[in-house]
Amino acid sequence: QVQLVESGGGLVQAGGSLRLSCAASGRTFSSYAMAWFRQAAGKEREFVAAVSWSGGSTLYADSVKGRFTISKDKAKNTAYLQMSSLKPEYTAVYYCAVGRYDINYRTHNEYDYWGQGTQVTVSS
């Protein structure tokens, strides 16, 4: 059974930083990409960032470029999202997702597995 477990969310002041983690288990994830999405209250889930299984390729939403960095530790089957210069509008539940390498990384319904989400709240 595949499990994705996110951690690292919390309350932070605007301008601060957080690092989210997503630990994957339950199968071999060769050729799979890992991604982060977020969903604010009353809004649709939106793409944040994705990283290829090798870690060699990354993709970001325009809204977070230069502020967020996605990375992964293949040995630990874990992806990270380092978030800096946080803004109140980044407040949302952040979800980790895993999908095949050949999907459209920005499209949430192409991912096969999802975590339960972790709340990030940025106060002004």
Coordinates of C-alpha atoms in Angstrom, one line a residue:
Q1 CA 0.0 0.0 0.0
V2 CA 1.4 3.3 -1.1
Q3 CA 1.7 6.0 1.6
L4 CA 2.8 9.6 1.2
V5 CA 3.3 11.4 4.5
E6 CA 3.7 15.1 4.6
S7 CA 5.2 17.1 7.5
G8 CA 6.6 20.5 8.3
G9 CA 3.6 22.7 8.0
G10 CA 2.7 25.3 10.6
L11 CA 2.1 28.9 11.4
V12 CA 4.8 31.4 10.2
Q13 CA 4.9 35.2 9.8
A14 CA 5.1 36.8 6.5
G15 CA 8.6 36.8 5.2
G16 CA 9.5 33.7 7.1
S17 CA 10.4 30.2 5.9
L18 CA 9.2 26.6 6.2
R19 CA 10.4 23.3 4.9
L20 CA 7.9 20.7 4.0
S21 CA 8.8 17.0 3.7
C22 CA 7.0 14.2 1.9
A23 CA 8.1 10.6 2.7
A24 CA 6.9 8.0 0.2
S25 CA 6.7 4.3 1.0
G26 CA 5.0 1.1 -0.1
R27 CA 6.4 0.5 -3.5
T28 CA 9.3 1.1 -5.8
F29 CA 9.0 4.6 -7.3
S30 CA 11.4 4.4 -10.2
S31 CA 10.5 6.7 -13.1
Y32 CA 8.0 8.5 -10.9
A33 CA 7.9 12.3 -10.3
M34 CA 7.0 14.0 -7.1
A35 CA 5.2 17.2 -6.8
W36 CA 3.6 19.7 -4.4
F37 CA 0.1 21.2 -4.8
R38 CA -1.8 23.5 -2.6
Q39 CA -5.4 24.3 -1.9
A40 CA -6.6 27.4 -0.2
A41 CA -10.0 27.5 1.4
G42 CA -12.7 27.9 -1.2
K43 CA -10.2 27.6 -4.1
E44 CA -9.2 24.9 -6.5
R45 CA -6.0 22.8 -6.0
E46 CA -3.1 24.4 -7.8
F47 CA 0.3 23.2 -8.9
V48 CA 3.3 24.5 -6.9
A49 CA 6.4 22.5 -7.9
A50 CA 7.5 19.2 -9.3
V51 CA 10.8 17.2 -9.4
S52 CA 11.8 14.3 -11.6
W53 CA 12.6 11.0 -9.9
S54 CA 16.3 11.6 -10.6
G55 CA 16.1 15.0 -9.1
G56 CA 17.7 16.5 -12.2
S57 CA 14.6 18.3 -13.5
T58 CA 12.3 20.7 -11.6
L59 CA 9.3 22.8 -12.5
Y60 CA 7.7 25.6 -10.6
A61 CA 4.5 27.7 -10.7
D62 CA 5.3 31.2 -11.7
S63 CA 3.9 32.5 -8.4
V64 CA 6.6 30.7 -6.4
K65 CA 9.6 30.9 -8.6
G66 CA 12.6 32.3 -6.7
R67 CA 10.9 31.7 -3.4
F68 CA 10.4 27.9 -3.3
T69 CA 12.8 25.1 -4.0
I70 CA 11.8 21.5 -4.5
S71 CA 14.3 18.7 -4.0
K72 CA 14.4 15.0 -3.3
D73 CA 16.5 12.4 -1.5
K74 CA 16.2 9.3 -3.6
A75 CA 17.7 7.1 -0.9
K76 CA 15.0 8.2 1.5
N77 CA 12.1 8.3 -1.1
T78 CA 11.5 11.8 0.3
A79 CA 10.8 15.1 -1.4
Y80 CA 11.2 18.5 0.2
L81 CA 9.7 21.9 -0.5
Q82 CA 11.8 24.8 1.0
M83 CA 9.6 27.8 1.1
S84 CA 11.1 31.3 1.7
S85 CA 9.8 34.9 1.8
L86 CA 6.3 33.5 2.5
K87 CA 3.3 35.7 1.9
P88 CA -0.2 35.5 3.5
E89 CA -1.7 34.4 0.2
Y90 CA 0.4 31.2 0.4
T91 CA -1.8 30.1 3.2
A92 CA -3.2 26.7 2.2
V93 CA -3.1 23.0 2.7
Y94 CA -0.1 21.7 0.9
Y95 CA -0.3 18.2 -0.7
C96 CA 2.4 15.9 -1.9
A97 CA 1.7 13.8 -5.0
V98 CA 3.5 11.1 -7.0
G99 CA 2.9 10.4 -10.6
R100 CA 4.5 8.8 -13.7
Y101 CA 7.5 10.6 -15.3
D102 CA 5.5 11.2 -18.5
I103 CA 2.5 13.1 -17.1
N104 CA 1.7 16.7 -17.3
Y105 CA 3.3 17.8 -14.0
R106 CA 0.9 20.8 -13.6
T107 CA -2.3 18.7 -13.9
H108 CA -3.4 17.4 -10.5
N109 CA -5.7 14.6 -11.8
E110 CA -2.8 12.9 -13.6
Y111 CA -1.1 12.0 -10.3
D112 CA -1.5 8.5 -8.9
Y113 CA -0.9 9.0 -5.2
W114 CA -1.6 11.8 -2.7
G115 CA -0.7 12.6 0.8
Q116 CA -3.1 13.8 3.4
G117 CA -1.9 17.4 3.3
T118 CA -0.2 19.7 5.8
Q119 CA -1.5 23.1 6.7
V120 CA 0.6 26.1 6.1
T121 CA -0.6 29.4 7.5
V122 CA 1.2 32.7 6.9
S123 CA 0.2 35.6 9.1
S124 CA 0.6 39.2 8.1

